[in-house]
PDB file of C-alpha atoms in Angstrom:
ATOM      1  CA  MET A1123     172.116 136.099 156.714  1.00 47.00           C
ATOM      2  CA  THR A1124     168.494 135.333 156.434  1.00 50.00           C
ATOM      3  CA  SER A1125     167.494 132.448 154.167  1.00 50.00           C
ATOM      4  CA  HIS A1126     164.150 132.560 152.437  1.00 53.00           C
ATOM      5  CA  VAL A1127     162.313 129.326 152.693  1.00 51.00           C
ATOM      6  CA  PRO A1128     159.798 128.984 149.849  1.00 55.00           C
ATOM      7  CA  ILE A1129     156.263 128.681 151.021  1.00 51.00           C
ATOM      8  CA  PRO A1130     154.538 125.784 149.318  1.00 53.00           C
ATOM      9  CA  HIS A1131     151.571 126.814 147.218  1.00 53.00           C
ATOM     10  CA  ASN A1132     148.556 124.705 147.962  1.00 55.00           C
ATOM     11  CA  PRO A1133     146.291 124.294 144.929  1.00 54.00           C
ATOM     12  CA  PRO A1134     142.602 125.012 145.458  1.00 56.00           C
ATOM     13  CA  LEU A1135     140.601 122.115 146.682  1.00 52.00           C
ATOM     14  CA  VAL A1136     138.755 120.389 143.863  1.00 51.00           C
ATOM     15  CA  ARG A1137     135.750 118.356 144.791  1.00 57.00           C
ATOM     16  CA  ASP A1138     135.997 114.796 143.630  1.00 53.00           C
ATOM     17  CA  PRO A1139     133.120 114.254 141.220  1.00 54.00           C
ATOM     18  CA  GLY A1140     133.084 110.609 142.088  1.00 53.00           C
ATOM     19  CA  PRO A1141     132.465 107.836 139.607  1.00 55.00           C
ATOM     20  CA  ALA A1142     130.926 108.804 136.254  1.00 50.00           C
ATOM     21  CA  ARG A1143     127.179 108.450 136.200  1.00 54.00           C
ATOM     22  CA  MET A1144     126.018 105.770 133.837  1.00 50.00           C
ATOM     23  CA  LEU A1145     122.614 105.375 132.302  1.00 47.00           C
ATOM     24  CA  ARG A1146     120.647 102.636 133.928  1.00 57.00           C
ATOM     25  CA  PRO A1147     120.501  99.551 131.752  1.00 59.00           C
ATOM     26  CA  SER A1148     117.088  99.072 130.174  1.00 68.00           C
ATOM     27  CA  THR A1149     115.813  96.217 128.063  1.00 72.00           C
ATOM     28  CA  PHE A1150     113.474  98.592 126.283  1.00 71.00           C
ATOM     29  CA  TRP A1151     116.290 100.828 125.032  1.00 75.00           C
ATOM     30  CA  THR A1152     118.836  98.213 124.000  1.00 73.00           C
ATOM     31  CA  ILE A1153     120.601  99.035 120.742  1.00 75.00           C
ATOM     32  CA  ALA A1154     120.968  96.352 118.053  1.00 69.00           C
ATOM     33  CA  ASP A1155     120.013  93.602 120.525  1.00 74.00           C
ATOM     34  CA  PRO A1156     116.822  91.527 120.584  1.00 79.00           C
ATOM     35  CA  ILE A1157     114.274  92.061 123.329  1.00 79.00           C
ATOM     36  CA  PRO A1158     112.538  89.289 125.297  1.00 83.00           C
ATOM     37  CA  SER A1159     109.665  87.663 123.449  1.00 83.00           C
ATOM     38  CA  ARG A1160     107.226  88.569 126.221  1.00 86.00           C
ATOM     39  CA  LEU A1161     108.051  92.260 125.851  1.00 84.00           C
ATOM     40  CA  SER A1162     107.874  91.984 122.076  1.00 84.00           C
ATOM     41  CA  TRP A1163     104.370  90.484 122.177  1.00 87.00           C
ATOM     42  CA  LEU A1164     103.278  93.095 124.708  1.00 89.00           C
ATOM     43  CA  LEU A1165     104.459  95.972 122.507  1.00 88.00           C
ATOM     44  CA  MET A1166     102.821  94.468 119.420  1.00 87.00           C
ATOM     45  CA  GLY A1167      99.567  94.118 121.330  1.00 89.00           C
ATOM     46  CA  LEU A1168      99.748  97.737 122.427  1.00 90.00           C
ATOM     47  CA  SER A1169     100.385  98.936 118.882  1.00 89.00           C
ATOM     48  CA  ILE A1170      97.024  97.482 117.836  1.00 89.00           C
ATOM     49  CA  GLY A1171      95.072  97.740 121.070  1.00 90.00           C
ATOM     50  CA  VAL A1172      95.683 101.419 121.831  1.00 92.00           C
ATOM     51  CA  PRO A1173      94.388 102.710 118.452  1.00 90.00           C
ATOM     52  CA  LEU A1174      91.359 100.425 118.733  1.00 90.00           C
ATOM     53  CA  VAL A1175      90.541 101.751 122.205  1.00 91.00           C
ATOM     54  CA  LEU A1176      90.922 105.359 121.043  1.00 91.00           C
ATOM     55  CA  TRP A1177      88.730 104.642 118.034  1.00 88.00           C
ATOM     56  CA  TRP A1178      86.054 103.069 120.246  1.00 89.00           C
ATOM     57  CA  LEU A1179      86.149 106.012 122.673  1.00 89.00           C
ATOM     58  CA  LEU A1180      85.785 108.601 119.916  1.00 87.00           C
ATOM     59  CA  ALA A1181      82.902 106.720 118.314  1.00 85.00           C
ATOM     60  CA  SER A1182      81.037 105.797 121.519  1.00 84.00           C
ATOM     61  CA  THR A1183      81.205 109.222 123.164  1.00 83.00           C
ATOM     62  CA  GLY A1184      79.639 110.957 120.201  1.00 77.00           C
ATOM     63  CA  TRP A1185      82.514 113.399 119.713  1.00 82.00           C
ATOM     64  CA  VAL A1186      82.532 112.420 116.024  1.00 80.00           C
ATOM     65  CA  ARG A1187      79.371 111.750 114.062  1.00 83.00           C
ATOM     66  CA  PRO A1188      78.866 108.147 112.916  1.00 80.00           C
ATOM     67  CA  LEU A1189      78.765 109.394 109.324  1.00 82.00           C
ATOM     68  CA  PHE A1190      82.437 110.336 109.630  1.00 87.00           C
ATOM     69  CA  LEU A1191      83.612 107.735 112.152  1.00 87.00           C
ATOM     70  CA  PRO A1192      81.577 104.530 112.531  1.00 90.00           C
ATOM     71  CA  SER A1193      82.169 102.410 115.610  1.00 89.00           C
ATOM     72  CA  PRO A1194      84.345  99.266 115.454  1.00 90.00           C
ATOM     73  CA  ALA A1195      81.177  97.176 115.875  1.00 91.00           C
ATOM     74  CA  GLN A1196      79.595  98.825 112.840  1.00 91.00           C
ATOM     75  CA  VAL A1197      82.688  98.178 110.744  1.00 92.00           C
ATOM     76  CA  VAL A1198      82.850  94.532 111.817  1.00 93.00           C
ATOM     77  CA  GLY A1199      79.162  94.234 110.942  1.00 93.00           C
ATOM     78  CA  ALA A1200      79.818  95.738 107.514  1.00 93.00           C
ATOM     79  CA  ILE A1201      82.638  93.254 106.900  1.00 93.00           C
ATOM     80  CA  GLY A1202      80.353  90.370 107.874  1.00 93.00           C
ATOM     81  CA  GLN A1203      77.543  91.631 105.657  1.00 93.00           C
ATOM     82  CA  LEU A1204      79.817  92.099 102.641  1.00 92.00           C
ATOM     83  CA  TRP A1205      81.343  88.668 103.195  1.00 93.00           C
ATOM     84  CA  ASN A1206      77.996  86.899 103.515  1.00 93.00           C
ATOM     85  CA  SER A1207      76.714  88.588 100.382  1.00 91.00           C
ATOM     86  CA  GLY A1208      79.694  87.268  98.433  1.00 90.00           C
ATOM     87  CA  ALA A1209      80.830  90.742  97.369  1.00 91.00           C
ATOM     88  CA  LEU A1210      83.891  90.897  99.609  1.00 92.00           C
ATOM     89  CA  PRO A1211      85.409  87.510  98.599  1.00 93.00           C
ATOM     90  CA  LYS A1212      84.946  88.465  94.953  1.00 93.00           C
ATOM     91  CA  ASP A1213      86.592  91.851  95.442  1.00 93.00           C
ATOM     92  CA  ILE A1214      89.527  90.282  97.304  1.00 93.00           C
ATOM     93  CA  GLN A1215      89.967  87.715  94.531  1.00 93.00           C
ATOM     94  CA  PHE A1216      90.119  90.332  91.768  1.00 93.00           C
ATOM     95  CA  SER A1217      92.466  92.661  93.675  1.00 93.00           C
ATOM     96  CA  LEU A1218      94.854  89.834  94.555  1.00 93.00           C
ATOM     97  CA  MET A1219      94.838  88.556  90.975  1.00 93.00           C
ATOM     98  CA  ARG A1220      95.824  91.999  89.655  1.00 93.00           C
ATOM     99  CA  ILE A1221      98.498  92.535  92.292  1.00 93.00           C
ATOM    100  CA  LEU A1222     100.091  89.117  92.019  1.00 92.00           C
ATOM    101  CA  GLY A1223     100.011  89.192  88.229  1.00 93.00           C
ATOM    102  CA  GLY A1224     101.671  92.594  87.866  1.00 93.00           C
ATOM    103  CA  PHE A1225     104.110  92.137  90.734  1.00 94.00           C
ATOM    104  CA  ALA A1226     105.185  88.654  89.631  1.00 94.00           C
ATOM    105  CA  LEU A1227     105.838  89.925  86.108  1.00 95.00           C
ATOM    106  CA  ALA A1228     107.892  92.836  87.481  1.00 94.00           C
ATOM    107  CA  THR A1229     109.856  90.541  89.803  1.00 94.00           C
ATOM    108  CA  VAL A1230     110.704  88.038  87.076  1.00 95.00           C
ATOM    109  CA  ILE A1231     112.301  90.854  85.066  1.00 95.00           C
ATOM    110  CA  ALA A1232     113.723  92.941  87.937  1.00 94.00           C
ATOM    111  CA  ILE A1233     115.716  90.201  89.689  1.00 94.00           C
ATOM    112  CA  PRO A1234     117.970  89.163  86.768  1.00 94.00           C
ATOM    113  CA  LEU A1235     118.130  92.720  85.428  1.00 94.00           C
ATOM    114  CA  GLY A1236     119.093  94.214  88.799  1.00 93.00           C
ATOM    115  CA  THR A1237     121.612  91.439  89.440  1.00 92.00           C
ATOM    116  CA  LEU A1238     123.319  92.021  86.088  1.00 93.00           C
ATOM    117  CA  MET A1239     123.344  95.798  86.581  1.00 92.00           C
ATOM    118  CA  GLY A1240     124.929  95.423  89.994  1.00 90.00           C
ATOM    119  CA  THR A1241     127.473  92.858  88.807  1.00 90.00           C
ATOM    120  CA  PHE A1242     128.652  94.360  85.519  1.00 91.00           C
ATOM    121  CA  ALA A1243     129.510  98.058  85.362  1.00 90.00           C
ATOM    122  CA  SER A1244     128.975  98.026  81.590  1.00 92.00           C
ATOM    123  CA  ILE A1245     125.335  96.932  81.901  1.00 92.00           C
ATOM    124  CA  ARG A1246     124.817  99.399  84.745  1.00 91.00           C
ATOM    125  CA  SER A1247     126.145 102.282  82.647  1.00 92.00           C
ATOM    126  CA  LEU A1248     123.935 101.220  79.750  1.00 93.00           C
ATOM    127  CA  LEU A1249     120.632 100.845  81.640  1.00 91.00           C
ATOM    128  CA  GLU A1250     120.809 102.918  84.841  1.00 88.00           C
ATOM    129  CA  PRO A1251     120.146 106.299  83.162  1.00 89.00           C
ATOM    130  CA  ILE A1252     116.927 105.207  81.454  1.00 90.00           C
ATOM    131  CA  VAL A1253     115.788 103.263  84.506  1.00 89.00           C
ATOM    132  CA  GLY A1254     116.449 106.297  86.691  1.00 84.00           C
ATOM    133  CA  ILE A1255     114.451 108.566  84.370  1.00 88.00           C
ATOM    134  CA  VAL A1256     111.402 106.312  84.153  1.00 88.00           C
ATOM    135  CA  ARG A1257     111.526 105.661  87.910  1.00 86.00           C
ATOM    136  CA  TYR A1258     110.657 109.295  88.592  1.00 88.00           C
ATOM    137  CA  MET A1259     107.619 109.196  86.323  1.00 89.00           C
ATOM    138  CA  PRO A1260     104.537 108.545  88.517  1.00 88.00           C
ATOM    139  CA  ALA A1261     103.039 105.219  87.535  1.00 88.00           C
ATOM    140  CA  THR A1262      99.530 106.666  87.820  1.00 87.00           C
ATOM    141  CA  ALA A1263     100.392 109.087  84.999  1.00 89.00           C
ATOM    142  CA  PHE A1264     100.427 106.076  82.670  1.00 90.00           C
ATOM    143  CA  ILE A1265      96.747 105.300  83.355  1.00 89.00           C
ATOM    144  CA  PRO A1266      95.383 107.340  80.413  1.00 89.00           C
ATOM    145  CA  LEU A1267      97.814 105.680  78.015  1.00 91.00           C
ATOM    146  CA  LEU A1268      97.095 102.211  79.369  1.00 90.00           C
ATOM    147  CA  ILE A1269      93.350 102.752  78.986  1.00 89.00           C
ATOM    148  CA  LEU A1270      93.900 104.143  75.496  1.00 89.00           C
ATOM    149  CA  TYR A1271      96.034 101.179  74.426  1.00 90.00           C
ATOM    150  CA  PHE A1272      94.343  98.296  76.276  1.00 89.00           C
ATOM    151  CA  GLY A1273      90.839  99.478  77.182  1.00 85.00           C
ATOM    152  CA  LEU A1274      89.167  99.014  80.568  1.00 82.00           C
ATOM    153  CA  GLY A1275      89.847  95.319  81.120  1.00 85.00           C
ATOM    154  CA  GLU A1276      92.351  93.574  83.365  1.00 88.00           C
ATOM    155  CA  VAL A1277      95.457  94.236  81.272  1.00 91.00           C
ATOM    156  CA  PRO A1278      95.880  97.958  82.125  1.00 91.00           C
ATOM    157  CA  LYS A1279      95.469  97.276  85.860  1.00 91.00           C
ATOM    158  CA  ILE A1280      98.101  94.537  85.815  1.00 92.00           C
ATOM    159  CA  LEU A1281     100.443  96.657  83.713  1.00 93.00           C
ATOM    160  CA  LEU A1282     100.040  99.601  86.101  1.00 93.00           C
ATOM    161  CA  VAL A1283     101.312  97.431  88.971  1.00 93.00           C
ATOM    162  CA  PHE A1284     104.072  96.154  86.694  1.00 94.00           C
ATOM    163  CA  ILE A1285     105.253  99.645  85.708  1.00 93.00           C
ATOM    164  CA  GLY A1286     105.018 100.987  89.242  1.00 91.00           C
ATOM    165  CA  THR A1287     107.153  98.260  90.835  1.00 92.00           C
ATOM    166  CA  LEU A1288     109.568  97.145  88.101  1.00 93.00           C
ATOM    167  CA  PHE A1289     112.071  99.991  88.321  1.00 92.00           C
ATOM    168  CA  PHE A1290     112.161 100.219  92.120  1.00 91.00           C
ATOM    169  CA  ASN A1291     112.693  96.466  92.372  1.00 93.00           C
ATOM    170  CA  THR A1292     115.458  96.632  89.773  1.00 93.00           C
ATOM    171  CA  LEU A1293     117.415  99.418  91.471  1.00 92.00           C
ATOM    172  CA  MET A1294     117.046  97.908  94.949  1.00 92.00           C
ATOM    173  CA  VAL A1295     118.320  94.534  93.710  1.00 93.00           C
ATOM    174  CA  MET A1296     121.196  96.326  91.997  1.00 93.00           C
ATOM    175  CA  ASP A1297     122.101  98.065  95.248  1.00 91.00           C
ATOM    176  CA  SER A1298     122.120  94.723  97.075  1.00 90.00           C
ATOM    177  CA  VAL A1299     125.010  93.553  94.891  1.00 89.00           C
ATOM    178  CA  LYS A1300     127.169  96.422  96.211  1.00 86.00           C
ATOM    179  CA  PHE A1301     127.299  94.759  99.641  1.00 87.00           C
ATOM    180  CA  VAL A1302     128.820  91.512  98.362  1.00 87.00           C
ATOM    181  CA  PRO A1303     132.327  91.370  99.922  1.00 87.00           C
ATOM    182  CA  LYS A1304     135.012  91.604  97.256  1.00 86.00           C
ATOM    183  CA  GLU A1305     137.074  89.120  99.262  1.00 87.00           C
ATOM    184  CA  MET A1306     134.514  86.406  98.484  1.00 86.00           C
ATOM    185  CA  ILE A1307     134.699  87.152  94.756  1.00 85.00           C
ATOM    186  CA  GLU A1308     138.503  87.192  94.770  1.00 85.00           C
ATOM    187  CA  ALA A1309     138.630  83.954  96.774  1.00 87.00           C
ATOM    188  CA  THR A1310     136.366  82.280  94.200  1.00 83.00           C
ATOM    189  CA  TYR A1311     138.676  83.312  91.372  1.00 83.00           C
ATOM    190  CA  THR A1312     141.691  82.146  93.400  1.00 84.00           C
ATOM    191  CA  LEU A1313     140.105  78.716  93.820  1.00 83.00           C
ATOM    192  CA  GLY A1314     139.628  78.428  90.068  1.00 83.00           C
ATOM    193  CA  GLY A1315     136.072  79.703  89.722  1.00 79.00           C
ATOM    194  CA  ASN A1316     134.902  81.374  86.541  1.00 85.00           C
ATOM    195  CA  ARG A1317     132.579  84.319  85.924  1.00 85.00           C
ATOM    196  CA  LEU A1318     129.383  82.248  85.889  1.00 87.00           C
ATOM    197  CA  GLN A1319     130.299  80.523  89.134  1.00 86.00           C
ATOM    198  CA  VAL A1320     130.929  83.876  90.805  1.00 87.00           C
ATOM    199  CA  LEU A1321     127.540  85.109  89.601  1.00 85.00           C
ATOM    200  CA  PHE A1322     125.441  82.064  90.507  1.00 88.00           C
ATOM    201  CA  GLN A1323     127.337  80.592  93.469  1.00 87.00           C
ATOM    202  CA  VAL A1324     128.549  83.733  95.238  1.00 88.00           C
ATOM    203  CA  ILE A1325     126.675  86.881  94.256  1.00 89.00           C
ATOM    204  CA  PHE A1326     123.152  85.557  93.811  1.00 88.00           C
ATOM    205  CA  PRO A1327     123.032  83.482  97.032  1.00 89.00           C
ATOM    206  CA  TYR A1328     124.470  86.437  98.963  1.00 89.00           C
ATOM    207  CA  ILE A1329     121.806  88.900  97.724  1.00 90.00           C
ATOM    208  CA  THR A1330     118.845  86.509  98.026  1.00 91.00           C
ATOM    209  CA  PRO A1331     117.785  87.864 101.472  1.00 90.00           C
ATOM    210  CA  GLY A1332     117.958  91.389 100.062  1.00 90.00           C
ATOM    211  CA  ILE A1333     115.806  90.366  97.098  1.00 92.00           C
ATOM    212  CA  ILE A1334     113.139  88.937  99.402  1.00 91.00           C
ATOM    213  CA  ASP A1335     113.182  92.094 101.524  1.00 91.00           C
ATOM    214  CA  THR A1336     112.902  94.207  98.366  1.00 91.00           C
ATOM    215  CA  CYS A1337     109.795  92.306  97.290  1.00 91.00           C
ATOM    216  CA  ARG A1338     108.321  92.582 100.774  1.00 91.00           C
ATOM    217  CA  VAL A1339     108.802  96.352 100.887  1.00 90.00           C
ATOM    218  CA  ASN A1340     107.585  97.087  97.374  1.00 90.00           C
ATOM    219  CA  MET A1341     104.483  94.946  97.749  1.00 91.00           C
ATOM    220  CA  ALA A1342     102.921  97.929  99.559  1.00 89.00           C
ATOM    221  CA  ALA A1343     103.436 100.027  96.416  1.00 88.00           C
ATOM    222  CA  ALA A1344     101.669  97.336  94.401  1.00 91.00           C
ATOM    223  CA  TRP A1345      98.640  97.618  96.703  1.00 90.00           C
ATOM    224  CA  ASN A1346      98.568 101.392  96.315  1.00 89.00           C
ATOM    225  CA  LEU A1347      98.636 101.119  92.541  1.00 90.00           C
ATOM    226  CA  VAL A1348      95.953  98.481  92.219  1.00 89.00           C
ATOM    227  CA  ILE A1349      93.587 100.427  94.474  1.00 88.00           C
ATOM    228  CA  VAL A1350      94.135 103.550  92.350  1.00 87.00           C
ATOM    229  CA  SER A1351      93.448 101.590  89.171  1.00 86.00           C
ATOM    230  CA  GLU A1352      90.236 100.183  90.644  1.00 86.00           C
ATOM    231  CA  LEU A1353      89.101 103.631  91.741  1.00 81.00           C
ATOM    232  CA  VAL A1354      89.483 104.878  88.161  1.00 77.00           C
ATOM    233  CA  ALA A1355      87.921 102.061  86.157  1.00 73.00           C
ATOM    234  CA  ALA A1356      86.783  98.719  87.555  1.00 77.00           C
ATOM    235  CA  THR A1357      83.633  96.758  88.279  1.00 81.00           C
ATOM    236  CA  GLU A1358      85.180  94.548  90.969  1.00 87.00           C
ATOM    237  CA  GLY A1359      87.945  94.951  93.522  1.00 89.00           C
ATOM    238  CA  LEU A1360      88.509  96.462  96.934  1.00 91.00           C
ATOM    239  CA  GLY A1361      89.232  99.877  95.433  1.00 89.00           C
ATOM    240  CA  ARG A1362      85.951  99.754  93.535  1.00 90.00           C
ATOM    241  CA  ARG A1363      84.145  98.719  96.733  1.00 91.00           C
ATOM    242  CA  ILE A1364      85.554 101.760  98.562  1.00 91.00           C
ATOM    243  CA  SER A1365      84.577 104.056  95.678  1.00 89.00           C
ATOM    244  CA  VAL A1366      80.982 102.801  95.632  1.00 90.00           C
ATOM    245  CA  ALA A1367      80.722 103.107  99.416  1.00 90.00           C
ATOM    246  CA  GLN A1368      81.926 106.713  99.239  1.00 88.00           C
ATOM    247  CA  ARG A1369      79.334 107.510  96.598  1.00 88.00           C
ATOM    248  CA  PHE A1370      76.500 106.316  98.872  1.00 88.00           C
ATOM    249  CA  LEU A1371      78.048 107.680 102.109  1.00 87.00           C
ATOM    250  CA  LYS A1372      78.562 104.182 103.566  1.00 90.00           C
ATOM    251  CA  THR A1373      81.491 105.080 105.775  1.00 91.00           C
ATOM    252  CA  ASP A1374      81.416 101.744 107.560  1.00 91.00           C
ATOM    253  CA  GLU A1375      82.079  99.961 104.255  1.00 92.00           C
ATOM    254  CA  ILE A1376      84.936 102.359 103.486  1.00 93.00           C
ATOM    255  CA  PHE A1377      86.544 101.475 106.819  1.00 94.00           C
ATOM    256  CA  ALA A1378      85.804  97.806 106.155  1.00 93.00           C
ATOM    257  CA  GLY A1379      87.637  97.945 102.828  1.00 92.00           C
ATOM    258  CA  LEU A1380      90.626  99.722 104.364  1.00 92.00           C
ATOM    259  CA  ILE A1381      90.883  97.233 107.219  1.00 93.00           C
ATOM    260  CA  VAL A1382      90.647  94.255 104.867  1.00 94.00           C
ATOM    261  CA  ILE A1383      93.426  95.719 102.719  1.00 92.00           C
ATOM    262  CA  GLY A1384      95.581  96.223 105.810  1.00 91.00           C
ATOM    263  CA  LEU A1385      94.982  92.677 107.058  1.00 93.00           C
ATOM    264  CA  ILE A1386      95.781  91.145 103.664  1.00 93.00           C
ATOM    265  CA  GLY A1387      98.927  93.260 103.443  1.00 90.00           C
ATOM    266  CA  LEU A1388      99.984  92.137 106.915  1.00 91.00           C
ATOM    267  CA  ALA A1389      99.394  88.495 105.958  1.00 93.00           C
ATOM    268  CA  ILE A1390     101.530  88.896 102.810  1.00 92.00           C
ATOM    269  CA  ASP A1391     104.273  90.569 104.846  1.00 91.00           C
ATOM    270  CA  ILE A1392     104.263  87.684 107.323  1.00 91.00           C
ATOM    271  CA  LEU A1393     104.472  85.195 104.445  1.00 92.00           C
ATOM    272  CA  PHE A1394     107.524  86.993 103.066  1.00 91.00           C
ATOM    273  CA  ARG A1395     109.173  86.917 106.499  1.00 90.00           C
ATOM    274  CA  MET A1396     108.448  83.210 106.859  1.00 90.00           C
ATOM    275  CA  PHE A1397     109.833  82.541 103.388  1.00 90.00           C
ATOM    276  CA  LEU A1398     112.979  84.496 104.295  1.00 87.00           C
ATOM    277  CA  ARG A1399     113.470  82.442 107.459  1.00 87.00           C
ATOM    278  CA  PHE A1400     112.863  79.198 105.596  1.00 85.00           C
ATOM    279  CA  SER A1401     115.001  79.860 102.519  1.00 82.00           C
ATOM    280  CA  CYS A1402     117.818  81.944 104.058  1.00 76.00           C
ATOM    281  CA  ARG A1403     118.304  80.577 107.564  1.00 74.00           C
ATOM    282  CA  TRP A1404     121.978  81.475 107.415  1.00 69.00           C
ATOM    283  CA  ALA A1405     121.092  85.168 107.049  1.00 64.00           C
ATOM    284  CA  VAL A1406     118.364  85.405 109.705  1.00 61.00           C
ATOM    285  CA  LYS A1407     119.354  86.036 113.300  1.00 59.00           C
TER     286      LYS A1407
END
């Protein structure tokens, strides 16, 4: 009797892929981690230096006519001339006065209003619909009414900044309250705290960094609005300076006004960041 011995079946050879390939670690592409200060300063320098070099190349090679693109030297000369004549300091003073006046008024109302709307659902239900409706109305559409009601003085310009920033500030402050951990509120009640203590000792300190960031972000909108108001009706201001330069085809002064606005905005942004680090050290990494 013949016995059948089973023949073992050898599986096909599979090539070992080896260890999984990993992306090479790179400081430049780190996620949610800080980068070395030297690299940070280098990248910031490149962000300003590269556009300046490209601007200088375009202007110096003659690819673009000076009427449309003055050289950096011409723009610096225009800034110096406007400053020495006293026109530029005066324009900066008026623009800053309008921005700070309107934005401060909006902030004084938006911070408590947004905090209450975020804290109490009843106040949010009462005010959020009307705030949401007015928020979608372009602030510049109020210019004719503001001129009709208040004339061509300083009041309509300040109120334009106020209207254009109030509702965004309010809603962003309200949203900041949503991130307050409920455990902190419950712990305060457990320890015997009352409603006012929760509001002023828990919620408001927790959202203070968010409030400062809200003001820092919306300050750019304030600049946009004040420049528009000065383009429409003003005798002083950086927007008025740009409008007059456009009328007489002084492109170097237009660029000068834009650069001054950008530098002032950058300085204000840095001040907000410094204030955040100083007042909320516990929230800044």
